[in-house]
């Protein structure tokens, strides 16, 4: 065990500040990152790793992109936090609204969890209703109300939920399987007049990668409209990651509220809730729904977010999509040739990998994948210099810094790794 991890464990629960990083489901000790550039991480113990996590998708341009670094450097010289309005908050809100037609107004916060918490409270405040519907395996951060049948770290650790979340806090949470149209209809039949919101990751990316079935999101839109519930797209992962207007732009669906994080903060702690003026103005100070934060709209994070959004274009997404296609088809071919039954889904610029012979449509399918083989494959790849997510319940995030050659080399390494773990 590295000295750093020993010290970390003495002072930080599990030695990490977010559970998936602990390598709990893949085994072994986590590495510590010393620095990163482009597609690569450098670890404290001197390894150079081709990184497909990219801060869980936040670093869409690759690590330490010069435009972002310069923007943050310049912003830092002018002060790092004021707790007062700044010009760049306005510019970032405008930039988001310019790109995402469903968004007229934006409230900036500091993390995806905070954004989801705000969206739930806002939906309840705006509709005067209590219940929220979420999908099993979707993850919306670690707010109590949505920490039921959650993906990401909760799935990684195989937990049913979380200790400390009381029955009362989740009594108004309705859970349905992802892609289950009949389940959605049954939930609306049972709870329609009480449902404030339906929250969904339009592409589920916290139980591995699970794209929506054709018509699923349209059905959610129709049911929400029919029953007066707000449709909330959690685009923390997909926002500005799969297209300029996020997944909603790619699918052509208009949610009532959207949650953004990761890319919108350019790799710094920033997230956002956005939607039409009539709903957003329910937030304090105009409306009765309270929400606040000293670091909200932080000057470094808005600088990074604006720098990244300024670099994104349709050409960028076309390149990312080509990389994601080469990666998923290459991995499927390499692993298939070695005799593994895998499915490697792709949704626009995102990739997934399940050791499962059949397509994965929901959380039950995702959990049926062979996590033990994933763990062995993960380590075989890591030993050869490629860092995939340290959990079978996460996605792959090729960045703009990943070259065609990087992806081709990844596929070659995958063939070698697959043979080694066979
Ligand atoms: N919830 C993140 C993955 N979907 C993991 C966050 C982290 O460990 O940094």
Short mmCIF file of C-alpha atoms and ligand atoms in Angstrom, two decimals:
data_model
loop_
_atom_site.label_atom_id
_atom_site.label_comp_id
_atom_site.label_asym_id
_atom_site.label_seq_id
_atom_site.Cartn_x
_atom_site.Cartn_y
_atom_site.Cartn_z
CA UNK A 1 0.00 0.00 0.00
CA UNK A 2 1.33 3.45 -0.83
CA UNK A 3 2.38 5.70 2.03
CA UNK A 4 -0.12 8.28 0.80
CA UNK A 5 -3.02 5.84 0.95
CA UNK A 6 -2.00 4.77 4.47
CA UNK A 7 -1.97 8.40 5.54
CA UNK A 8 -5.27 9.03 3.73
CA UNK A 9 -6.99 6.16 5.50
CA UNK A 10 -5.87 7.50 8.86
CA UNK A 11 -7.50 10.88 8.26
CA UNK A 12 -10.19 10.41 5.60
CA UNK A 13 -12.91 7.72 5.81
CA UNK A 14 -11.79 4.98 3.43
CA UNK A 15 -8.97 7.27 2.34
CA UNK A 16 -11.15 8.97 -0.29
CA UNK A 17 -13.53 11.89 -0.57
CA UNK A 18 -16.02 10.07 -2.81
CA UNK A 19 -16.63 6.32 -2.47
CA UNK A 20 -16.18 5.02 -6.05
CA UNK A 21 -12.57 6.25 -5.98
CA UNK A 22 -11.71 3.72 -3.27
CA UNK A 23 -11.62 0.85 -5.84
CA UNK A 24 -14.04 -1.00 -3.53
CA UNK A 25 -15.70 -3.06 -6.24
CA UNK A 26 -12.60 -3.71 -8.35
CA UNK A 27 -10.25 -4.41 -5.46
CA UNK A 28 -6.75 -3.10 -4.83
CA UNK A 29 -5.70 0.36 -3.73
CA UNK A 30 -6.50 3.58 -5.55
CA UNK A 31 -3.69 5.55 -7.12
CA UNK A 32 -3.19 9.21 -6.31
CA UNK A 33 -3.09 11.71 -9.16
CA UNK A 34 -0.12 14.08 -9.18
CA UNK A 35 -0.99 15.94 -12.36
CA UNK A 36 -2.77 15.49 -15.66
CA UNK A 37 -2.58 16.79 -19.18
CA UNK A 38 -4.82 16.06 -22.15
CA UNK A 39 -5.89 12.43 -22.20
CA UNK A 40 -3.33 11.35 -19.59
CA UNK A 41 -3.00 11.24 -15.81
CA UNK A 42 0.30 11.05 -13.98
CA UNK A 43 0.19 9.30 -10.64
CA UNK A 44 2.15 9.99 -7.48
CA UNK A 45 3.99 6.71 -8.02
CA UNK A 46 5.17 7.76 -11.45
CA UNK A 47 2.72 6.01 -13.77
CA UNK A 48 1.26 7.62 -16.90
CA UNK A 49 -2.31 6.48 -17.55
CA UNK A 50 -4.59 6.98 -20.52
CA UNK A 51 -7.67 8.28 -18.71
CA UNK A 52 -11.22 7.40 -19.77
CA UNK A 53 -12.74 8.83 -16.58
CA UNK A 54 -11.74 12.45 -17.20
CA UNK A 55 -13.17 13.61 -13.88
CA UNK A 56 -16.31 11.61 -14.62
CA UNK A 57 -16.84 13.45 -17.86
CA UNK A 58 -16.18 16.98 -16.64
CA UNK A 59 -12.93 17.36 -18.60
CA UNK A 60 -14.46 17.23 -22.06
CA UNK A 61 -11.47 19.01 -23.63
CA UNK A 62 -9.01 16.80 -21.76
CA UNK A 63 -7.10 17.73 -18.61
CA UNK A 64 -5.44 21.10 -18.12
CA UNK A 65 -6.58 22.50 -21.46
CA UNK A 66 -4.54 25.70 -21.97
CA UNK A 67 -7.60 27.89 -22.56
CA UNK A 68 -9.16 26.72 -19.30
CA UNK A 69 -5.93 26.96 -17.33
CA UNK A 70 -5.36 30.51 -18.54
CA UNK A 71 -8.96 31.55 -17.77
CA UNK A 72 -8.70 30.20 -14.22
CA UNK A 73 -5.25 31.71 -13.69
CA UNK A 74 -6.49 35.12 -14.78
CA UNK A 75 -9.64 34.85 -12.67
CA UNK A 76 -7.68 33.78 -9.57
CA UNK A 77 -5.59 36.93 -9.73
CA UNK A 78 -8.77 38.96 -9.32
CA UNK A 79 -9.96 37.11 -6.22
CA UNK A 80 -11.35 33.64 -5.63
CA UNK A 81 -14.70 34.23 -3.92
CA UNK A 82 -16.75 37.29 -3.05
CA UNK A 83 -20.20 36.12 -2.04
CA UNK A 84 -21.47 38.94 -4.26
CA UNK A 85 -22.65 39.06 -7.89
CA UNK A 86 -20.06 39.01 -10.69
CA UNK A 87 -20.16 39.65 -14.44
CA UNK A 88 -19.18 36.08 -15.35
CA UNK A 89 -22.22 34.62 -13.53
CA UNK A 90 -24.41 36.62 -15.90
CA UNK A 91 -22.33 35.59 -18.89
CA UNK A 92 -22.45 31.91 -17.95
CA UNK A 93 -26.23 32.02 -17.37
CA UNK A 94 -26.58 33.67 -20.80
CA UNK A 95 -24.27 31.09 -22.39
CA UNK A 96 -26.36 28.23 -21.00
CA UNK A 97 -29.67 29.79 -22.03
CA UNK A 98 -28.27 30.56 -25.52
CA UNK A 99 -27.42 26.90 -26.04
CA UNK A 100 -30.34 25.14 -24.33
CA UNK A 101 -33.74 26.32 -25.61
CA UNK A 102 -35.69 24.95 -22.61
CA UNK A 103 -33.71 27.21 -20.28
CA UNK A 104 -34.68 30.85 -19.82
CA UNK A 105 -33.20 31.36 -16.38
CA UNK A 106 -30.45 29.64 -14.44
CA UNK A 107 -29.46 29.32 -10.80
CA UNK A 108 -25.78 28.45 -10.34
CA UNK A 109 -24.75 26.18 -7.48
CA UNK A 110 -21.61 24.24 -6.64
CA UNK A 111 -22.35 20.55 -7.24
CA UNK A 112 -24.74 18.24 -9.05
CA UNK A 113 -26.15 17.11 -5.72
CA UNK A 114 -27.02 20.68 -4.84
CA UNK A 115 -28.59 21.21 -8.26
CA UNK A 116 -30.76 18.10 -7.89
CA UNK A 117 -31.74 19.11 -4.36
CA UNK A 118 -32.74 22.55 -5.63
CA UNK A 119 -34.69 21.08 -8.56
CA UNK A 120 -36.69 18.79 -6.26
CA UNK A 121 -37.50 21.62 -3.86
CA UNK A 122 -38.35 23.94 -6.74
CA UNK A 123 -40.62 21.37 -8.38
CA UNK A 124 -42.41 20.79 -5.08
CA UNK A 125 -42.70 24.51 -4.40
CA UNK A 126 -43.90 25.34 -7.91
CA UNK A 127 -46.52 22.59 -8.08
CA UNK A 128 -47.56 22.43 -4.44
CA UNK A 129 -47.15 18.64 -4.65
CA UNK A 130 -44.98 16.32 -2.61
CA UNK A 131 -44.04 13.21 -4.57
CA UNK A 132 -41.15 12.74 -6.98
CA UNK A 133 -40.62 9.83 -9.33
CA UNK A 134 -37.13 8.55 -10.05
CA UNK A 135 -35.76 5.55 -11.89
CA UNK A 136 -33.85 2.65 -10.38
CA UNK A 137 -30.16 2.90 -11.19
CA UNK A 138 -30.32 6.61 -11.98
CA UNK A 139 -28.15 8.72 -9.70
CA UNK A 140 -28.87 12.34 -8.87
CA UNK A 141 -26.25 12.96 -6.23
CA UNK A 142 -26.48 12.18 -2.55
CA UNK A 143 -29.53 14.15 -1.45
CA UNK A 144 -31.74 12.12 0.86
CA UNK A 145 -34.94 12.18 -1.20
CA UNK A 146 -33.25 10.58 -4.22
CA UNK A 147 -30.91 8.17 -2.47
CA UNK A 148 -33.18 5.23 -3.20
CA UNK A 149 -32.29 2.50 -5.71
CA UNK A 150 -29.48 4.84 -6.75
CA UNK A 151 -26.69 4.13 -9.20
CA UNK A 152 -23.02 5.18 -9.12
CA UNK A 153 -21.32 4.59 -5.74
CA UNK A 154 -24.46 3.17 -4.16
CA UNK A 155 -24.63 0.56 -6.93
CA UNK A 156 -20.87 0.05 -6.79
CA UNK A 157 -21.03 -0.79 -3.11
CA UNK A 158 -24.17 -2.89 -3.62
CA UNK A 159 -26.15 -0.84 -1.10
CA UNK A 160 -29.96 -0.76 -1.04
CA UNK A 161 -29.80 2.91 -0.09
CA UNK A 162 -28.02 4.77 2.66
CA UNK A 163 -28.05 4.61 6.43
CA UNK A 164 -29.14 7.97 7.78
CA UNK A 165 -31.86 8.39 5.16
CA UNK A 166 -35.07 8.13 7.14
CA UNK A 167 -38.24 6.45 5.93
CA UNK A 168 -39.89 9.86 6.19
CA UNK A 169 -37.47 11.55 3.78
CA UNK A 170 -38.07 8.96 1.08
CA UNK A 171 -41.78 8.42 1.73
CA UNK A 172 -42.58 10.74 -1.17
CA UNK A 173 -40.14 9.11 -3.58
CA UNK A 174 -41.62 6.73 -6.15
CA UNK A 175 -39.19 4.40 -7.91
CA UNK A 176 -39.80 2.84 -11.34
CA UNK A 177 -37.45 0.76 -13.52
CA UNK A 178 -35.69 2.72 -16.29
CA UNK A 179 -37.29 2.16 -19.71
CA UNK A 180 -40.41 0.69 -18.06
CA UNK A 181 -43.30 2.47 -19.78
CA UNK A 182 -45.92 0.32 -18.06
CA UNK A 183 -44.31 1.05 -14.68
CA UNK A 184 -44.45 4.78 -15.41
CA UNK A 185 -48.13 4.52 -16.33
CA UNK A 186 -48.86 2.57 -13.16
CA UNK A 187 -47.03 5.18 -11.06
CA UNK A 188 -49.02 8.00 -12.68
CA UNK A 189 -52.24 6.05 -12.18
CA UNK A 190 -51.45 5.62 -8.49
CA UNK A 191 -49.86 9.00 -7.72
CA UNK A 192 -50.57 11.35 -10.67
CA UNK A 193 -52.19 14.23 -8.77
CA UNK A 194 -49.44 14.14 -6.12
CA UNK A 195 -46.43 13.97 -8.44
CA UNK A 196 -44.40 17.18 -8.44
CA UNK A 197 -41.69 15.86 -10.74
CA UNK A 198 -40.26 13.01 -12.71
CA UNK A 199 -36.47 13.06 -12.53
CA UNK A 200 -34.51 11.16 -15.12
CA UNK A 201 -31.03 10.95 -16.55
CA UNK A 202 -32.05 11.11 -20.24
CA UNK A 203 -29.17 8.72 -20.89
CA UNK A 204 -28.60 6.75 -17.71
CA UNK A 205 -24.87 6.90 -17.05
CA UNK A 206 -24.55 5.88 -13.41
CA UNK A 207 -25.45 2.18 -13.76
CA UNK A 208 -23.01 1.75 -16.59
CA UNK A 209 -24.36 3.37 -19.74
CA UNK A 210 -28.02 2.67 -20.49
CA UNK A 211 -29.61 4.61 -23.34
CA UNK A 212 -33.36 5.20 -23.26
CA UNK A 213 -35.52 2.99 -25.45
CA UNK A 214 -36.99 4.84 -28.44
CA UNK A 215 -40.11 6.63 -27.23
CA UNK A 216 -39.35 6.31 -23.49
CA UNK A 217 -38.45 9.96 -22.91
CA UNK A 218 -41.31 11.08 -25.17
CA UNK A 219 -43.64 9.03 -23.00
CA UNK A 220 -42.34 10.71 -19.85
CA UNK A 221 -42.89 14.09 -21.48
CA UNK A 222 -46.47 13.19 -22.42
CA UNK A 223 -47.35 11.80 -19.00
CA UNK A 224 -45.86 14.76 -17.14
CA UNK A 225 -47.77 17.19 -19.37
CA UNK A 226 -51.00 15.25 -18.93
CA UNK A 227 -50.71 15.18 -15.14
CA UNK A 228 -49.12 18.55 -14.41
CA UNK A 229 -45.85 17.10 -13.10
CA UNK A 230 -42.55 18.72 -14.03
CA UNK A 231 -40.18 16.70 -16.18
CA UNK A 232 -36.67 17.19 -14.83
CA UNK A 233 -33.74 16.09 -16.97
CA UNK A 234 -30.64 15.41 -14.94
CA UNK A 235 -28.03 16.41 -17.50
CA UNK A 236 -25.14 16.54 -15.04
CA UNK A 237 -23.37 13.99 -17.24
CA UNK A 238 -25.03 14.56 -20.64
CA UNK A 239 -25.27 18.36 -20.53
CA UNK A 240 -22.83 19.93 -23.02
CA UNK A 241 -21.26 16.43 -23.17
CA UNK A 242 -23.39 14.84 -25.88
CA UNK A 243 -24.26 18.01 -27.79
CA UNK A 244 -24.50 21.80 -27.40
CA UNK A 245 -28.05 21.48 -26.07
CA UNK A 246 -27.34 18.27 -24.17
CA UNK A 247 -29.39 15.10 -24.44
CA UNK A 248 -32.58 17.13 -24.69
CA UNK A 249 -31.24 18.66 -27.89
CA UNK A 250 -30.20 15.28 -29.29
CA UNK A 251 -33.58 13.68 -28.50
CA UNK A 252 -35.64 16.77 -29.31
CA UNK A 253 -37.48 16.77 -25.99
CA UNK A 254 -38.20 19.83 -23.87
CA UNK A 255 -37.99 19.19 -20.12
CA UNK A 256 -39.47 21.61 -17.60
CA UNK A 257 -36.28 21.80 -15.57
CA UNK A 258 -32.72 20.77 -16.31
CA UNK A 259 -29.80 20.07 -14.04
CA UNK A 260 -26.26 20.62 -15.29
CA UNK A 261 -22.86 19.92 -13.75
CA UNK A 262 -19.45 18.59 -14.72
CA UNK A 263 -18.77 20.11 -18.22
CA UNK A 264 -20.63 23.35 -17.42
CA UNK A 265 -18.10 24.04 -14.66
CA UNK A 266 -15.11 23.22 -16.84
CA UNK A 267 -13.74 20.82 -14.20
CA UNK A 268 -14.32 23.18 -11.28
CA UNK A 269 -17.09 22.87 -8.69
CA UNK A 270 -20.10 24.37 -10.45
CA UNK A 271 -23.55 23.11 -11.36
CA UNK A 272 -26.81 24.69 -12.43
CA UNK A 273 -30.57 24.36 -12.44
CA UNK A 274 -32.35 25.92 -15.39
CA UNK A 275 -35.83 26.24 -16.81
CA UNK A 276 -38.55 28.64 -17.86
CA UNK A 277 -38.86 32.00 -16.10
CA UNK A 278 -42.25 31.14 -14.60
CA UNK A 279 -40.80 28.17 -12.71
CA UNK A 280 -37.35 29.58 -11.96
CA UNK A 281 -38.81 32.76 -10.47
CA UNK A 282 -40.29 30.64 -7.69
CA UNK A 283 -36.76 30.66 -6.26
CA UNK A 284 -35.81 33.16 -3.57
CA UNK A 285 -35.40 36.12 -3.59
CA UNK A 286 -38.34 36.44 -6.02
CA UNK A 287 -40.31 33.41 -4.87
CA UNK A 288 -40.86 31.35 -1.74
CA UNK A 289 -38.51 28.42 -2.57
CA UNK A 290 -35.32 28.98 -0.60
CA UNK A 291 -31.87 28.19 -1.93
CA UNK A 292 -28.48 29.81 -1.25
CA UNK A 293 -24.70 29.29 -1.23
CA UNK A 294 -21.59 31.33 -0.46
CA UNK A 295 -19.63 29.69 -3.28
CA UNK A 296 -22.54 29.67 -5.77
CA UNK A 297 -21.43 31.20 -9.07
CA UNK A 298 -17.82 31.07 -7.90
CA UNK A 299 -15.54 33.31 -10.02
CA UNK A 300 -12.97 30.60 -10.82
CA UNK A 301 -15.65 28.08 -11.74
CA UNK A 302 -17.57 30.50 -13.97
CA UNK A 303 -14.30 31.39 -15.73
CA UNK A 304 -13.59 27.70 -16.39
CA UNK A 305 -17.16 27.01 -17.48
CA UNK A 306 -17.20 29.90 -19.93
CA UNK A 307 -13.81 28.89 -21.32
CA UNK A 308 -15.00 25.33 -21.97
CA UNK A 309 -18.37 26.29 -23.44
CA UNK A 310 -16.52 28.66 -25.77
CA UNK A 311 -14.54 25.73 -27.19
CA UNK A 312 -17.52 23.48 -27.90
CA UNK A 313 -19.03 23.20 -31.37
CA UNK A 314 -20.80 20.66 -33.56
CA UNK A 315 -17.37 19.64 -34.92
CA UNK A 316 -16.18 18.85 -31.40
CA UNK A 317 -19.16 16.57 -30.80
CA UNK A 318 -18.63 14.85 -34.16
CA UNK A 319 -15.03 14.10 -33.16
CA UNK A 320 -16.05 12.87 -29.71
CA UNK A 321 -18.72 10.68 -31.24
CA UNK A 322 -16.17 9.14 -33.62
CA UNK A 323 -13.88 8.39 -30.66
CA UNK A 324 -16.72 6.87 -28.62
CA UNK A 325 -17.75 4.73 -31.58
CA UNK A 326 -14.22 3.47 -32.19
CA UNK A 327 -13.79 2.77 -28.48
CA UNK A 328 -17.03 0.85 -27.93
CA UNK A 329 -16.90 -1.16 -31.14
CA UNK A 330 -13.20 -1.84 -30.63
CA UNK A 331 -13.67 -3.05 -27.06
CA UNK A 332 -16.63 -5.22 -28.04
CA UNK A 333 -14.62 -6.79 -30.85
CA UNK A 334 -11.47 -7.34 -28.76
CA UNK A 335 -13.34 -8.84 -25.82
CA UNK A 336 -15.64 -10.86 -28.07
CA UNK A 337 -12.64 -12.33 -29.88
CA UNK A 338 -11.26 -13.44 -26.51
CA UNK A 339 -14.51 -15.25 -25.80
CA UNK A 340 -16.20 -12.78 -23.48
CA UNK A 341 -19.89 -12.05 -23.84
CA UNK A 342 -19.99 -8.26 -23.69
CA UNK A 343 -22.24 -5.46 -24.68
CA UNK A 344 -20.63 -2.07 -25.23
CA UNK A 345 -23.38 0.53 -25.70
CA UNK A 346 -22.77 4.01 -26.98
CA UNK A 347 -24.95 7.06 -26.58
CA UNK A 348 -23.66 9.90 -28.73
CA UNK A 349 -20.24 10.70 -27.19
CA UNK A 350 -20.49 8.35 -24.19
CA UNK A 351 -19.49 4.72 -23.99
CA UNK A 352 -20.35 1.80 -21.73
CA UNK A 353 -19.09 -1.71 -21.12
CA UNK A 354 -21.05 -4.57 -19.57
CA UNK A 355 -19.85 -8.13 -19.23
CA UNK A 356 -23.31 -9.24 -20.19
CA UNK A 357 -24.44 -11.24 -23.23
CA UNK A 358 -27.68 -9.30 -23.67
CA UNK A 359 -28.44 -5.60 -24.10
CA UNK A 360 -28.83 -3.73 -20.83
CA UNK A 361 -32.08 -1.77 -20.55
CA UNK A 362 -32.48 -1.24 -16.83
CA UNK A 363 -30.87 -1.53 -13.40
CA UNK A 364 -31.73 -5.22 -13.01
CA UNK A 365 -29.97 -5.97 -16.32
CA UNK A 366 -27.00 -3.82 -15.26
CA UNK A 367 -26.68 -5.66 -11.96
CA UNK A 368 -26.80 -8.99 -13.79
CA UNK A 369 -23.54 -8.10 -15.60
CA UNK A 370 -20.43 -9.89 -14.38
CA UNK A 371 -18.79 -7.34 -12.08
CA UNK A 372 -16.04 -9.78 -11.08
CA UNK A 373 -14.81 -10.10 -14.67
CA UNK A 374 -15.10 -6.33 -15.07
CA UNK A 375 -12.82 -5.97 -12.04
CA UNK A 376 -10.22 -8.32 -13.51
CA UNK A 377 -10.37 -6.60 -16.87
CA UNK A 378 -10.12 -3.17 -15.18
CA UNK A 379 -6.88 -4.20 -13.46
CA UNK A 380 -5.46 -5.81 -16.58
CA UNK A 381 -6.06 -2.53 -18.42
CA UNK A 382 -4.66 -0.45 -15.55
CA UNK A 383 -1.52 -2.60 -15.44
CA UNK A 384 -1.08 -1.78 -19.12
CA UNK A 385 -1.58 1.97 -18.64
CA UNK A 386 -5.29 2.46 -19.39
CA UNK A 387 -7.60 3.79 -16.69
CA UNK A 388 -11.26 2.80 -17.04
CA UNK A 389 -13.82 3.64 -14.35
CA UNK A 390 -13.10 1.65 -11.17
CA UNK A 391 -16.66 0.31 -11.18
CA UNK A 392 -18.87 -1.59 -13.62
CA UNK A 393 -21.61 0.96 -12.87
CA UNK A 394 -20.04 3.96 -14.56
CA UNK A 395 -19.53 5.19 -18.13
CA UNK A 396 -16.50 5.83 -20.35
CA UNK A 397 -15.69 9.43 -21.27
CA UNK A 398 -13.39 9.90 -24.25
CA UNK A 399 -12.32 13.55 -24.36
CA UNK A 400 -11.30 15.78 -27.22
CA UNK A 401 -7.69 15.13 -26.20
CA UNK A 402 -8.02 11.40 -26.99
CA UNK A 403 -6.60 10.92 -30.46
CA UNK A 404 -7.60 8.25 -32.94
CA UNK A 405 -4.25 6.62 -32.16
CA UNK A 406 -4.99 6.66 -28.39
CA UNK A 407 -8.24 4.81 -28.98
CA UNK A 408 -6.63 2.34 -31.40
CA UNK A 409 -3.93 1.62 -28.82
CA UNK A 410 -6.62 1.16 -26.16
CA UNK A 411 -8.28 -1.48 -28.31
CA UNK A 412 -4.96 -3.30 -28.84
CA UNK A 413 -4.32 -3.21 -25.11
CA UNK A 414 -7.85 -4.49 -24.49
CA UNK A 415 -7.15 -7.52 -26.67
CA UNK A 416 -4.00 -8.21 -24.66
CA UNK A 417 -5.77 -7.61 -21.34
CA UNK A 418 -8.69 -9.83 -22.34
CA UNK A 419 -6.33 -12.67 -23.20
CA UNK A 420 -4.58 -12.22 -19.85
CA UNK A 421 -7.76 -12.43 -17.77
CA UNK A 422 -9.33 -15.22 -19.78
N1 LIG B 1 -20.59 10.11 -8.74
C1 LIG B 1 -19.43 10.07 -9.56
C2 LIG B 1 -19.57 9.09 -10.65
N2 LIG B 1 -20.81 9.04 -11.31
C3 LIG B 1 -18.19 9.75 -8.79
C4 LIG B 1 -17.61 10.96 -8.22
C5 LIG B 1 -16.17 10.79 -7.74
O1 LIG B 1 -15.84 9.79 -7.13
O2 LIG B 1 -15.40 11.70 -7.97
#
